[in-house]
Amino acid sequence: MKNTIYKLNKIKNNKVLIHHHLGLGDTIICNGLVNYLSNVKGIECFLPVKKHYLDMVTYLYKDNHRIKLFSIDNETRDDDVENFARENSLQILKIGFEKVKKDNFNTYFYKQLRIPYEYSFRYFNLPEDSEKYARLEKHLFDYFDINSNDYILVHNESSYEKYDLKIESKLDQIIINKESDLFNNLFIYKDLIRKAKEIHCINGSFLHLVERVDSNAQLFYHHLRKNNIEIQKSWEWVLYD
């Protein structure tokens, strides 16, 4: 579309529709970028969100009143974005997609806009909810029969596949999955991340959340999904054939 732009200096009228990749992990990676543009640069930002993520992303941005979210269907996402932009006279700042090529996708979002990737962490903001943290912890301790505060978190499932991970630890495991998720909200795991002894992740949304939450856990990245990625913390890489 002729109203699509790829650079920050092309933004007019101090408002823009930001169309970055729409997965939950992408949303976590770009949260710092969006908060920087809205809170520091003063740009009013409109964000498309897939319907099944809307409650989670609403929670993520509830402290930022400069962000306007709108729901889209996965099957018609491009049309939904273009229609919303046209109806509201907005430019579309398109981030990533065909521009990524062979770059690490998570850092490229920032590289494209000439913003330091460090802003992904500096401006990342995740609201606190101690009441829900406590309820989720009790629920998961009961669900997985956890008898000690020495537990590990395991995220071994993508949107398409579940993986068998090579885990040597004998500590009790809390598995991150939809079946055991009390609130259907990944962000409520923040306190569990802070308290865990070990965290085991594949490349997915939970990995990028752990990257941005303070924790003294020993971190294990299981390199099963062979995406180009750059991770910042001191992860021990577990390789597979």
mmCIF file of N, CA and C in Angstrom, residues 58-108:
data_model
loop_
_atom_site.group_PDB
_atom_site.id
_atom_site.type_symbol
_atom_site.label_atom_id
_atom_site.label_comp_id
_atom_site.label_asym_id
_atom_site.label_seq_id
_atom_site.Cartn_x
_atom_site.Cartn_y
_atom_site.Cartn_z
ATOM 1 N N THR A 58 -3.495 -6.834 25.901
ATOM 2 C CA THR A 58 -4.144 -5.758 26.655
ATOM 3 C C THR A 58 -3.532 -5.646 28.047
ATOM 4 N N TYR A 59 -3.294 -6.787 28.684
ATOM 5 C CA TYR A 59 -2.633 -6.798 29.995
ATOM 6 C C TYR A 59 -1.220 -6.217 29.890
ATOM 7 N N LEU A 60 -0.483 -6.621 28.864
ATOM 8 C CA LEU A 60 0.899 -6.166 28.690
ATOM 9 C C LEU A 60 0.984 -4.646 28.596
ATOM 10 N N TYR A 61 0.026 -4.039 27.890
ATOM 11 C CA TYR A 61 0.092 -2.600 27.633
ATOM 12 C C TYR A 61 -0.844 -1.785 28.526
ATOM 13 N N LYS A 62 -1.362 -2.373 29.586
ATOM 14 C CA LYS A 62 -2.382 -1.658 30.365
ATOM 15 C C LYS A 62 -1.836 -0.414 31.060
ATOM 16 N N ASP A 63 -0.526 -0.321 31.250
ATOM 17 C CA ASP A 63 0.066 0.869 31.871
ATOM 18 C C ASP A 63 0.403 1.967 30.861
ATOM 19 N N ASN A 64 0.266 1.675 29.584
ATOM 20 C CA ASN A 64 0.649 2.631 28.542
ATOM 21 C C ASN A 64 -0.603 3.109 27.805
ATOM 22 N N HIS A 65 -1.024 4.314 28.132
ATOM 23 C CA HIS A 65 -2.280 4.825 27.582
ATOM 24 C C HIS A 65 -2.106 5.477 26.211
ATOM 25 N N ARG A 66 -0.891 5.481 25.709
ATOM 26 C CA ARG A 66 -0.660 6.001 24.355
ATOM 27 C C ARG A 66 -0.845 4.916 23.288
ATOM 28 N N ILE A 67 -1.067 3.689 23.735
ATOM 29 C CA ILE A 67 -1.207 2.562 22.813
ATOM 30 C C ILE A 67 -2.678 2.254 22.602
ATOM 31 N N LYS A 68 -3.076 2.127 21.346
ATOM 32 C CA LYS A 68 -4.441 1.740 20.996
ATOM 33 C C LYS A 68 -4.373 0.385 20.289
ATOM 34 N N LEU A 69 -5.010 -0.620 20.877
ATOM 35 C CA LEU A 69 -5.014 -1.961 20.297
ATOM 36 C C LEU A 69 -6.284 -2.176 19.490
ATOM 37 N N PHE A 70 -6.173 -2.954 18.424
ATOM 38 C CA PHE A 70 -7.376 -3.386 17.712
ATOM 39 C C PHE A 70 -7.208 -4.837 17.279
ATOM 40 N N SER A 71 -8.308 -5.549 17.311
ATOM 41 C CA SER A 71 -8.301 -6.989 17.084
ATOM 42 C C SER A 71 -8.394 -7.317 15.600
ATOM 43 N N ILE A 72 -7.659 -8.360 15.187
ATOM 44 C CA ILE A 72 -7.721 -8.821 13.803
ATOM 45 C C ILE A 72 -7.839 -10.343 13.776
ATOM 46 N N ASP A 73 -8.336 -10.863 12.668
ATOM 47 C CA ASP A 73 -8.397 -12.309 12.455
ATOM 48 C C ASP A 73 -7.103 -12.771 11.794
ATOM 49 N N ASN A 74 -6.610 -13.924 12.205
ATOM 50 C CA ASN A 74 -5.366 -14.435 11.640
ATOM 51 C C ASN A 74 -5.485 -14.655 10.135
ATOM 52 N N GLU A 75 -6.638 -15.163 9.702
ATOM 53 C CA GLU A 75 -6.809 -15.514 8.291
ATOM 54 C C GLU A 75 -6.862 -14.280 7.390
ATOM 55 N N THR A 76 -7.306 -13.155 7.923
ATOM 56 C CA THR A 76 -7.461 -11.939 7.107
ATOM 57 C C THR A 76 -6.612 -10.794 7.657
ATOM 58 N N ARG A 77 -5.504 -11.133 8.309
ATOM 59 C CA ARG A 77 -4.753 -10.127 9.066
ATOM 60 C C ARG A 77 -4.270 -8.960 8.207
ATOM 61 N N ASP A 78 -3.741 -9.230 7.024
ATOM 62 C CA ASP A 78 -3.225 -8.134 6.194
ATOM 63 C C ASP A 78 -4.349 -7.209 5.746
ATOM 64 N N ASP A 79 -5.470 -7.785 5.334
ATOM 65 C CA ASP A 79 -6.623 -6.970 4.936
ATOM 66 C C ASP A 79 -7.159 -6.178 6.120
ATOM 67 N N ASP A 80 -7.214 -6.814 7.291
ATOM 68 C CA ASP A 80 -7.719 -6.125 8.487
ATOM 69 C C ASP A 80 -6.844 -4.923 8.833
ATOM 70 N N VAL A 81 -5.528 -5.102 8.742
ATOM 71 C CA VAL A 81 -4.601 -3.999 9.030
ATOM 72 C C VAL A 81 -4.791 -2.866 8.027
ATOM 73 N N GLU A 82 -4.848 -3.205 6.748
ATOM 74 C CA GLU A 82 -4.982 -2.180 5.717
ATOM 75 C C GLU A 82 -6.316 -1.455 5.824
ATOM 76 N N ASN A 83 -7.384 -2.179 6.129
ATOM 77 C CA ASN A 83 -8.704 -1.551 6.265
ATOM 78 C C ASN A 83 -8.735 -0.594 7.452
ATOM 79 N N PHE A 84 -8.144 -1.017 8.575
ATOM 80 C CA PHE A 84 -8.121 -0.152 9.757
ATOM 81 C C PHE A 84 -7.324 1.112 9.470
ATOM 82 N N ALA A 85 -6.192 0.966 8.806
ATOM 83 C CA ALA A 85 -5.362 2.127 8.473
ATOM 84 C C ALA A 85 -6.110 3.092 7.563
ATOM 85 N N ARG A 86 -6.783 2.550 6.568
ATOM 86 C CA ARG A 86 -7.510 3.402 5.629
ATOM 87 C C ARG A 86 -8.675 4.120 6.320
ATOM 88 N N GLU A 87 -9.421 3.396 7.144
ATOM 89 C CA GLU A 87 -10.585 3.982 7.823
ATOM 90 C C GLU A 87 -10.189 5.047 8.840
ATOM 91 N N ASN A 88 -8.958 4.966 9.349
ATOM 92 C CA ASN A 88 -8.510 5.911 10.376
ATOM 93 C C ASN A 88 -7.405 6.845 9.889
ATOM 94 N N SER A 89 -7.202 6.856 8.571
ATOM 95 C CA SER A 89 -6.217 7.750 7.942
ATOM 96 C C SER A 89 -4.840 7.630 8.593
ATOM 97 N N LEU A 90 -4.369 6.388 8.705
ATOM 98 C CA LEU A 90 -3.096 6.114 9.359
ATOM 99 C C LEU A 90 -2.070 5.582 8.364
ATOM 100 N N GLN A 91 -0.828 5.956 8.566
ATOM 101 C CA GLN A 91 0.268 5.281 7.883
ATOM 102 C C GLN A 91 0.525 3.942 8.574
ATOM 103 N N ILE A 92 1.057 2.991 7.824
ATOM 104 C CA ILE A 92 1.448 1.690 8.377
ATOM 105 C C ILE A 92 2.968 1.625 8.427
ATOM 106 N N LEU A 93 3.516 1.568 9.639
ATOM 107 C CA LEU A 93 4.955 1.350 9.811
ATOM 108 C C LEU A 93 5.171 -0.158 9.861
ATOM 109 N N LYS A 94 5.646 -0.715 8.768
ATOM 110 C CA LYS A 94 5.807 -2.164 8.652
ATOM 111 C C LYS A 94 7.215 -2.554 9.081
ATOM 112 N N ILE A 95 7.289 -3.445 10.065
ATOM 113 C CA ILE A 95 8.573 -3.799 10.671
ATOM 114 C C ILE A 95 8.830 -5.288 10.493
ATOM 115 N N GLY A 96 9.941 -5.625 9.836
ATOM 116 C CA GLY A 96 10.301 -7.023 9.642
ATOM 117 C C GLY A 96 9.781 -7.562 8.327
ATOM 118 N N PHE A 97 9.140 -8.737 8.384
ATOM 119 C CA PHE A 97 8.564 -9.403 7.217
ATOM 120 C C PHE A 97 9.630 -9.617 6.136
ATOM 121 N N GLU A 98 9.369 -9.154 4.916
ATOM 122 C CA GLU A 98 10.293 -9.435 3.815
ATOM 123 C C GLU A 98 11.645 -8.747 4.000
ATOM 124 N N LYS A 99 11.721 -7.801 4.918
ATOM 125 C CA LYS A 99 12.974 -7.081 5.146
ATOM 126 C C LYS A 99 13.980 -7.896 5.967
ATOM 127 N N VAL A 100 13.510 -8.903 6.714
ATOM 128 C CA VAL A 100 14.381 -9.613 7.652
ATOM 129 C C VAL A 100 15.461 -10.409 6.932
ATOM 130 N N LYS A 101 15.067 -11.170 5.902
ATOM 131 C CA LYS A 101 15.984 -12.017 5.138
ATOM 132 C C LYS A 101 16.741 -12.975 6.067
ATOM 133 N N LYS A 102 18.081 -12.926 6.097
ATOM 134 C CA LYS A 102 18.850 -13.886 6.895
ATOM 135 C C LYS A 102 19.305 -13.308 8.240
ATOM 136 N N ASP A 103 18.833 -12.126 8.571
ATOM 137 C CA ASP A 103 19.213 -11.517 9.848
ATOM 138 C C ASP A 103 18.571 -12.266 11.012
ATOM 139 N N ASN A 104 19.133 -12.084 12.222
ATOM 140 C CA ASN A 104 18.442 -12.532 13.426
ATOM 141 C C ASN A 104 17.146 -11.739 13.527
ATOM 142 N N PHE A 105 16.016 -12.451 13.516
ATOM 143 C CA PHE A 105 14.747 -11.743 13.370
ATOM 144 C C PHE A 105 14.482 -10.799 14.532
ATOM 145 N N ASN A 106 14.882 -11.197 15.753
ATOM 146 C CA ASN A 106 14.538 -10.374 16.912
ATOM 147 C C ASN A 106 15.308 -9.053 16.930
ATOM 148 N N THR A 107 16.566 -9.072 16.519
ATOM 149 C CA THR A 107 17.337 -7.830 16.499
ATOM 150 C C THR A 107 17.031 -7.000 15.254
ATOM 151 N N TYR A 108 16.547 -7.655 14.191
ATOM 152 C CA TYR A 108 16.314 -6.911 12.954
ATOM 153 C C TYR A 108 15.212 -5.873 13.118
#
